[in-house]
Amino acid sequence: MQIQVKLMDIFRDYLPPGSDVSKFILDCQTNDRVENIFIILGIPDDLPCVILCHGQIIEKDRLLAGGDVIAIFSPIFGG
Amino acid sequence: MDKLCRIHMDKLECELAPIPPELKYLGGRGLCSTLIANEVRPTCYPLGFENKLVIAPGILAGTVSPCSQRVSVGAKSPLTGGIKEANAGGTFGQKMGRLGLAAIVLEGKPETDQLYIAHINCDGARLEVADDLKGSGNYKVTEALRAKYGNHIGIVTIGPAGEMRMASASVAMADQDGIPARHAARGGLGAVMGSKSVKAIFIDDTGVPKTVPADNDKTFKRIVKEFIAVIKERPRVKHRLHRFGTAGLLLAVNELNSLPTRNFSKGQTEMAERIAGESVTELINARGGQTGHGCYSGCIIRCSNKFNDKDGSHLTSSFEYETLALMGSNCEIYDIDAIAKMDRLCDDIGIDTIETGGAIGVAMESGFLSFGDHRRVIEILHEIRKGTPLGRVIGNGTAITGKVFGVERVPTIKRQCLPGWDPRTAVATGITFMTSPQGADHTAGRLQGIMEFDLLDKGNIAALSKDMQMRSCFYDTVGLCHFADGTTESIEWQAKLLSAFSGKTFSEDDAMKLGETILRTEIGFNTAAGISDAQDNLPEFMNKEPLPPGITFPVSQEEITATFAGLKKSGS
């Protein structure tokens, strides 16, 4: 199955080579969870982050589904 | 800090007096609001003789405490009609602290039509006629003062908008490079300074020690060292603010459906990437600008930046999220260079980018100009500088612009434009916009983090707003940058610092009580000025229009009223 991943701010350091400026399609396996995205991209597990799926806040242990749009960014602060 | 500098513009005299004992451990917002509440008639005309403009650094100004050099400006607001405090960085607060100045108070009005600058140093204060600076932008005034008196001075100025007493006029503060990019922007305080015929105030701190000692200096310095280490390790400082500045928020706020888009008709846009902080940072780096810039010496957050144009020349500094949101997506302008030019013009003319972006968005809604027409926006900004009738309409803010152009969808609360957080999704911040005596103001109590976007199991979100508003009052009284010790974190570091500084025990409870007292003082002033909780409402159109894809504001007016009843009742 395929999902779309959008990376922001410091997480762009982990964009796969050749991907769009902020987003890319990722092939995942059935039963993969959000944490697998972090493993695939080599994002350190202890990097503080917010994860959204279709705009809703989710946790790393959530199961992925085909067509998910996952956004990952640093905790928001400022304004 | 033990002195007040009163500048009597009616007599053209400056007076240095000891601060009354009951005000000794107040600073910043707390001192501004207390002086205004004590000395200004709440129903007075904001641009008249009776109003006063107070400039006060935080309690810890001039000390080695990190991120504690912000300066508050306060008065009765010509925009909201209520009490107003806005604060900014820059070097002025540090220098006030070094001189032992708790506040500068501008009062009265001169009988002549001359313009003045106030010059303050360790020998006292004096006024000089500055008619040659009439109509000048903040950049020219700052450059002229630095050329004449030296690059070491701290400077506060107003641009032509302040001279013309426009309700969106800001008070500009020069940063450590002498760039007038830090603004106490909200509420039209620059118009109050203009009504006193004061174009600039500058401080020369030559001859005084560079740091203000604490009562228990050894302990104070130890706590400072520990606190600096804590701030530097905070993820938001390491990963976000230092590298991308506040503009780095934009894509996240877009994902959370809270980015004002097309005059607050949407909370997100496919075009966000084009004005994102990541894109701004890329341009800054490619053109030889600077990220991680501090607005004053010793800042360890360094969220500011210096943005160059296509030729590599400096265009603007402190290019921020709120400007990109209100003048960018809110006006459907997705050209970073165009928005940077607008930011430069607003800084130079001396107007609030939030209020101006809101006003232009409303004018676009009316069809007077098209959404996305950045060339016309830049022409309008030049009209504000010249004071043409159109320029004066837009320069008087979003609410006035809405009236003049007959627009129903006007994004204001207590006549002040909403900042870049749509309250239908940023709920706790929205409640702050509704209930704060400061009008719609994100610095009055924004819930940092994402809690407010995920309302499940969050209990009384209105109570969170109330708590944040009291914390913000306290932080703005200390002079602390909210990015150092955010509104949702413990106040323990500030309590420890104030205890060592004053030599008296100051607890976290004391901090919250101080914040609450200030909030009550401000509410009391507003109540006497005729502003009641009947004005604690969202803009009417936001109650009628769901935010796509169908989001309505989730907290009832009754719940909000009940949560704030204690504060409002005692404030009356």
PDB file of C-alpha atoms in Angstrom, chain B residues 115-270:
ATOM      1  CA  LEU B 115       8.057  67.590  16.839  1.00  0.00           C
ATOM      2  CA  TYR B 116      10.475  66.468  19.570  1.00  0.00           C
ATOM      3  CA  ILE B 117      12.985  63.806  20.472  1.00  0.00           C
ATOM      4  CA  ALA B 118      13.821  62.920  24.062  1.00  0.00           C
ATOM      5  CA  HIS B 119      17.444  62.256  24.979  1.00  0.00           C
ATOM      6  CA  ILE B 120      18.091  60.289  28.178  1.00  0.00           C
ATOM      7  CA  ASN B 121      21.466  59.528  29.763  1.00  0.00           C
ATOM      8  CA  CYS B 122      22.982  59.155  33.220  1.00  0.00           C
ATOM      9  CA  ASP B 123      22.781  62.926  33.774  1.00  0.00           C
ATOM     10  CA  GLY B 124      19.020  63.086  33.174  1.00  0.00           C
ATOM     11  CA  ALA B 125      16.629  63.701  30.307  1.00  0.00           C
ATOM     12  CA  ARG B 126      16.007  66.560  27.899  1.00  0.00           C
ATOM     13  CA  LEU B 127      13.877  67.371  24.870  1.00  0.00           C
ATOM     14  CA  GLU B 128      15.143  68.590  21.521  1.00  0.00           C
ATOM     15  CA  VAL B 129      13.157  69.945  18.610  1.00  0.00           C
ATOM     16  CA  ALA B 130      13.250  67.496  15.702  1.00  0.00           C
ATOM     17  CA  ASP B 131      11.246  69.182  12.970  1.00  0.00           C
ATOM     18  CA  ASP B 132      13.776  68.001  10.397  1.00  0.00           C
ATOM     19  CA  LEU B 133      12.553  64.463  11.037  1.00  0.00           C
ATOM     20  CA  LYS B 134       8.873  65.232  10.353  1.00  0.00           C
ATOM     21  CA  GLY B 135       7.348  62.625   8.063  1.00  0.00           C
ATOM     22  CA  SER B 136      10.485  60.464   8.128  1.00  0.00           C
ATOM     23  CA  GLY B 137      10.349  56.701   8.201  1.00  0.00           C
ATOM     24  CA  ASN B 138      11.721  54.683  11.111  1.00  0.00           C
ATOM     25  CA  TYR B 139      14.805  53.639   9.137  1.00  0.00           C
ATOM     26  CA  LYS B 140      15.845  57.229   8.381  1.00  0.00           C
ATOM     27  CA  VAL B 141      15.220  58.420  11.945  1.00  0.00           C
ATOM     28  CA  THR B 142      17.205  55.567  13.447  1.00  0.00           C
ATOM     29  CA  GLU B 143      20.097  56.086  11.027  1.00  0.00           C
ATOM     30  CA  ALA B 144      20.145  59.843  11.719  1.00  0.00           C
ATOM     31  CA  LEU B 145      20.212  59.385  15.498  1.00  0.00           C
ATOM     32  CA  ARG B 146      22.941  56.759  15.347  1.00  0.00           C
ATOM     33  CA  ALA B 147      25.016  58.937  13.012  1.00  0.00           C
ATOM     34  CA  LYS B 148      24.707  61.898  15.382  1.00  0.00           C
ATOM     35  CA  TYR B 149      24.921  60.222  18.795  1.00  0.00           C
ATOM     36  CA  GLY B 150      26.710  56.915  18.140  1.00  0.00           C
ATOM     37  CA  ASN B 151      25.807  53.331  17.377  1.00  0.00           C
ATOM     38  CA  HIS B 152      25.655  52.401  21.047  1.00  0.00           C
ATOM     39  CA  ILE B 153      22.383  54.221  21.801  1.00  0.00           C
ATOM     40  CA  GLY B 154      19.043  52.486  22.309  1.00  0.00           C
ATOM     41  CA  ILE B 155      16.260  53.952  20.193  1.00  0.00           C
ATOM     42  CA  VAL B 156      12.456  54.042  20.170  1.00  0.00           C
ATOM     43  CA  THR B 157      10.743  55.785  17.248  1.00  0.00           C
ATOM     44  CA  ILE B 158       7.487  56.282  15.401  1.00  0.00           C
ATOM     45  CA  GLY B 159       7.062  56.499  11.650  1.00  0.00           C
ATOM     46  CA  PRO B 160       4.734  58.746   9.658  1.00  0.00           C
ATOM     47  CA  ALA B 161       1.701  56.637  10.645  1.00  0.00           C
ATOM     48  CA  GLY B 162       2.285  57.513  14.295  1.00  0.00           C
ATOM     49  CA  GLU B 163       2.674  61.182  13.460  1.00  0.00           C
ATOM     50  CA  MET B 164      -0.662  60.987  11.602  1.00  0.00           C
ATOM     51  CA  ARG B 165      -2.166  59.209  14.623  1.00  0.00           C
ATOM     52  CA  MET B 166      -3.371  56.173  12.762  1.00  0.00           C
ATOM     53  CA  ALA B 167      -4.896  53.446  14.898  1.00  0.00           C
ATOM     54  CA  SER B 168      -2.556  50.769  13.530  1.00  0.00           C
ATOM     55  CA  ALA B 169       0.601  52.806  14.264  1.00  0.00           C
ATOM     56  CA  SER B 170       3.384  50.984  16.092  1.00  0.00           C
ATOM     57  CA  VAL B 171       6.253  51.985  18.352  1.00  0.00           C
ATOM     58  CA  ALA B 172       9.505  50.788  16.752  1.00  0.00           C
ATOM     59  CA  MET B 173      12.560  49.654  18.684  1.00  0.00           C
ATOM     60  CA  ALA B 174      15.962  49.322  17.068  1.00  0.00           C
ATOM     61  CA  ASP B 175      17.714  45.967  17.325  1.00  0.00           C
ATOM     62  CA  GLN B 176      21.409  45.515  18.072  1.00  0.00           C
ATOM     63  CA  ASP B 177      22.246  46.329  14.431  1.00  0.00           C
ATOM     64  CA  GLY B 178      20.310  49.589  14.647  1.00  0.00           C
ATOM     65  CA  ILE B 179      17.488  48.294  12.467  1.00  0.00           C
ATOM     66  CA  PRO B 180      13.994  49.436  13.566  1.00  0.00           C
ATOM     67  CA  ALA B 181      12.502  45.997  13.093  1.00  0.00           C
ATOM     68  CA  ARG B 182      11.170  45.245  16.563  1.00  0.00           C
ATOM     69  CA  HIS B 183       7.746  46.745  17.109  1.00  0.00           C
ATOM     70  CA  ALA B 184       5.353  47.174  19.995  1.00  0.00           C
ATOM     71  CA  ALA B 185       2.910  46.944  17.176  1.00  0.00           C
ATOM     72  CA  ARG B 186      -0.551  46.277  18.449  1.00  0.00           C
ATOM     73  CA  GLY B 187      -3.280  48.663  19.486  1.00  0.00           C
ATOM     74  CA  GLY B 188      -2.089  51.891  17.867  1.00  0.00           C
ATOM     75  CA  LEU B 189       0.356  52.900  20.596  1.00  0.00           C
ATOM     76  CA  GLY B 190       2.463  54.742  17.994  1.00  0.00           C
ATOM     77  CA  ALA B 191      -0.494  57.073  17.488  1.00  0.00           C
ATOM     78  CA  VAL B 192      -0.468  57.925  21.200  1.00  0.00           C
ATOM     79  CA  MET B 193       3.259  58.716  20.988  1.00  0.00           C
ATOM     80  CA  GLY B 194       2.514  60.829  17.911  1.00  0.00           C
ATOM     81  CA  SER B 195      -0.260  62.651  19.757  1.00  0.00           C
ATOM     82  CA  LYS B 196       2.387  63.739  22.282  1.00  0.00           C
ATOM     83  CA  SER B 197       4.507  65.068  19.370  1.00  0.00           C
ATOM     84  CA  VAL B 198       7.403  62.785  20.287  1.00  0.00           C
ATOM     85  CA  LYS B 199       9.156  61.316  17.252  1.00  0.00           C
ATOM     86  CA  ALA B 200      11.871  59.404  19.089  1.00  0.00           C
ATOM     87  CA  ILE B 201      13.370  58.643  22.468  1.00  0.00           C
ATOM     88  CA  PHE B 202      16.945  57.502  22.761  1.00  0.00           C
ATOM     89  CA  ILE B 203      19.081  56.322  25.631  1.00  0.00           C
ATOM     90  CA  ASP B 204      22.817  56.679  25.966  1.00  0.00           C
ATOM     91  CA  ASP B 205      24.025  54.367  28.744  1.00  0.00           C
ATOM     92  CA  THR B 206      27.635  55.522  28.623  1.00  0.00           C
ATOM     93  CA  GLY B 207      29.128  55.758  32.096  1.00  0.00           C
ATOM     94  CA  VAL B 208      26.937  53.224  33.858  1.00  0.00           C
ATOM     95  CA  PRO B 209      27.764  49.583  34.710  1.00  0.00           C
ATOM     96  CA  LYS B 210      26.833  47.114  31.982  1.00  0.00           C
ATOM     97  CA  THR B 211      24.906  44.800  34.265  1.00  0.00           C
ATOM     98  CA  VAL B 212      22.466  45.397  37.072  1.00  0.00           C
ATOM     99  CA  PRO B 213      23.441  43.356  40.149  1.00  0.00           C
ATOM    100  CA  ALA B 214      20.948  41.205  42.038  1.00  0.00           C
ATOM    101  CA  ASP B 215      20.409  41.436  45.771  1.00  0.00           C
ATOM    102  CA  ASN B 216      21.828  37.932  46.084  1.00  0.00           C
ATOM    103  CA  ASP B 217      24.124  38.175  43.087  1.00  0.00           C
ATOM    104  CA  LYS B 218      26.037  34.932  43.508  1.00  0.00           C
ATOM    105  CA  THR B 219      22.875  32.830  43.694  1.00  0.00           C
ATOM    106  CA  PHE B 220      21.284  34.837  40.872  1.00  0.00           C
ATOM    107  CA  LYS B 221      24.211  34.156  38.545  1.00  0.00           C
ATOM    108  CA  ARG B 222      24.193  30.456  39.397  1.00  0.00           C
ATOM    109  CA  ILE B 223      20.468  30.209  38.566  1.00  0.00           C
ATOM    110  CA  VAL B 224      21.036  32.171  35.355  1.00  0.00           C
ATOM    111  CA  LYS B 225      23.715  29.706  34.263  1.00  0.00           C
ATOM    112  CA  GLU B 226      21.435  26.739  34.941  1.00  0.00           C
ATOM    113  CA  PHE B 227      18.468  28.386  33.211  1.00  0.00           C
ATOM    114  CA  ILE B 228      20.526  29.171  30.099  1.00  0.00           C
ATOM    115  CA  ALA B 229      21.480  25.493  29.828  1.00  0.00           C
ATOM    116  CA  VAL B 230      17.810  24.494  30.121  1.00  0.00           C
ATOM    117  CA  ILE B 231      16.689  26.957  27.427  1.00  0.00           C
ATOM    118  CA  LYS B 232      19.402  25.861  25.015  1.00  0.00           C
ATOM    119  CA  GLU B 233      18.286  22.243  25.298  1.00  0.00           C
ATOM    120  CA  ARG B 234      14.609  22.978  24.730  1.00  0.00           C
ATOM    121  CA  PRO B 235      13.632  21.237  21.480  1.00  0.00           C
ATOM    122  CA  ARG B 236      11.768  24.260  20.138  1.00  0.00           C
ATOM    123  CA  VAL B 237      14.921  26.351  20.503  1.00  0.00           C
ATOM    124  CA  LYS B 238      17.294  23.732  19.066  1.00  0.00           C
ATOM    125  CA  HIS B 239      15.086  22.460  16.269  1.00  0.00           C
ATOM    126  CA  ARG B 240      12.681  25.200  15.305  1.00  0.00           C
ATOM    127  CA  LEU B 241      13.107  28.803  16.440  1.00  0.00           C
ATOM    128  CA  HIS B 242      16.851  29.169  16.024  1.00  0.00           C
ATOM    129  CA  ARG B 243      16.869  27.633  12.552  1.00  0.00           C
ATOM    130  CA  PHE B 244      13.555  28.695  11.009  1.00  0.00           C
ATOM    131  CA  GLY B 245      12.348  31.530  13.256  1.00  0.00           C
ATOM    132  CA  THR B 246       8.630  31.959  13.898  1.00  0.00           C
ATOM    133  CA  ALA B 247       8.010  31.623  10.144  1.00  0.00           C
ATOM    134  CA  GLY B 248       8.821  27.928  10.554  1.00  0.00           C
ATOM    135  CA  LEU B 249       5.373  27.515  12.079  1.00  0.00           C
ATOM    136  CA  LEU B 250       3.465  28.282   8.937  1.00  0.00           C
ATOM    137  CA  LEU B 251       3.261  24.817   7.379  1.00  0.00           C
ATOM    138  CA  ALA B 252       2.337  23.238  10.691  1.00  0.00           C
ATOM    139  CA  VAL B 253      -0.408  25.799  11.316  1.00  0.00           C
ATOM    140  CA  ASN B 254      -1.613  25.137   7.759  1.00  0.00           C
ATOM    141  CA  GLU B 255      -1.773  21.399   8.466  1.00  0.00           C
ATOM    142  CA  LEU B 256      -3.723  22.148  11.638  1.00  0.00           C
ATOM    143  CA  ASN B 257      -6.242  24.137   9.555  1.00  0.00           C
ATOM    144  CA  SER B 258      -5.658  27.378  11.439  1.00  0.00           C
ATOM    145  CA  LEU B 259      -3.766  29.516   8.906  1.00  0.00           C
ATOM    146  CA  PRO B 260      -5.871  32.580   8.010  1.00  0.00           C
ATOM    147  CA  THR B 261      -6.542  32.306   4.307  1.00  0.00           C
ATOM    148  CA  ARG B 262      -8.582  34.631   2.073  1.00  0.00           C
ATOM    149  CA  ASN B 263      -9.829  36.900   4.840  1.00  0.00           C
ATOM    150  CA  PHE B 264     -10.285  34.042   7.324  1.00  0.00           C
ATOM    151  CA  SER B 265     -12.567  32.082   5.007  1.00  0.00           C
ATOM    152  CA  LYS B 266     -10.273  29.020   5.128  1.00  0.00           C
ATOM    153  CA  GLY B 267      -7.667  27.614   7.510  1.00  0.00           C
ATOM    154  CA  GLN B 268      -5.351  26.091   4.960  1.00  0.00           C
ATOM    155  CA  THR B 269      -4.093  26.463   1.430  1.00  0.00           C
ATOM    156  CA  GLU B 270      -2.270  24.324  -1.114  1.00  0.00           C
TER     157      GLU B 270
END
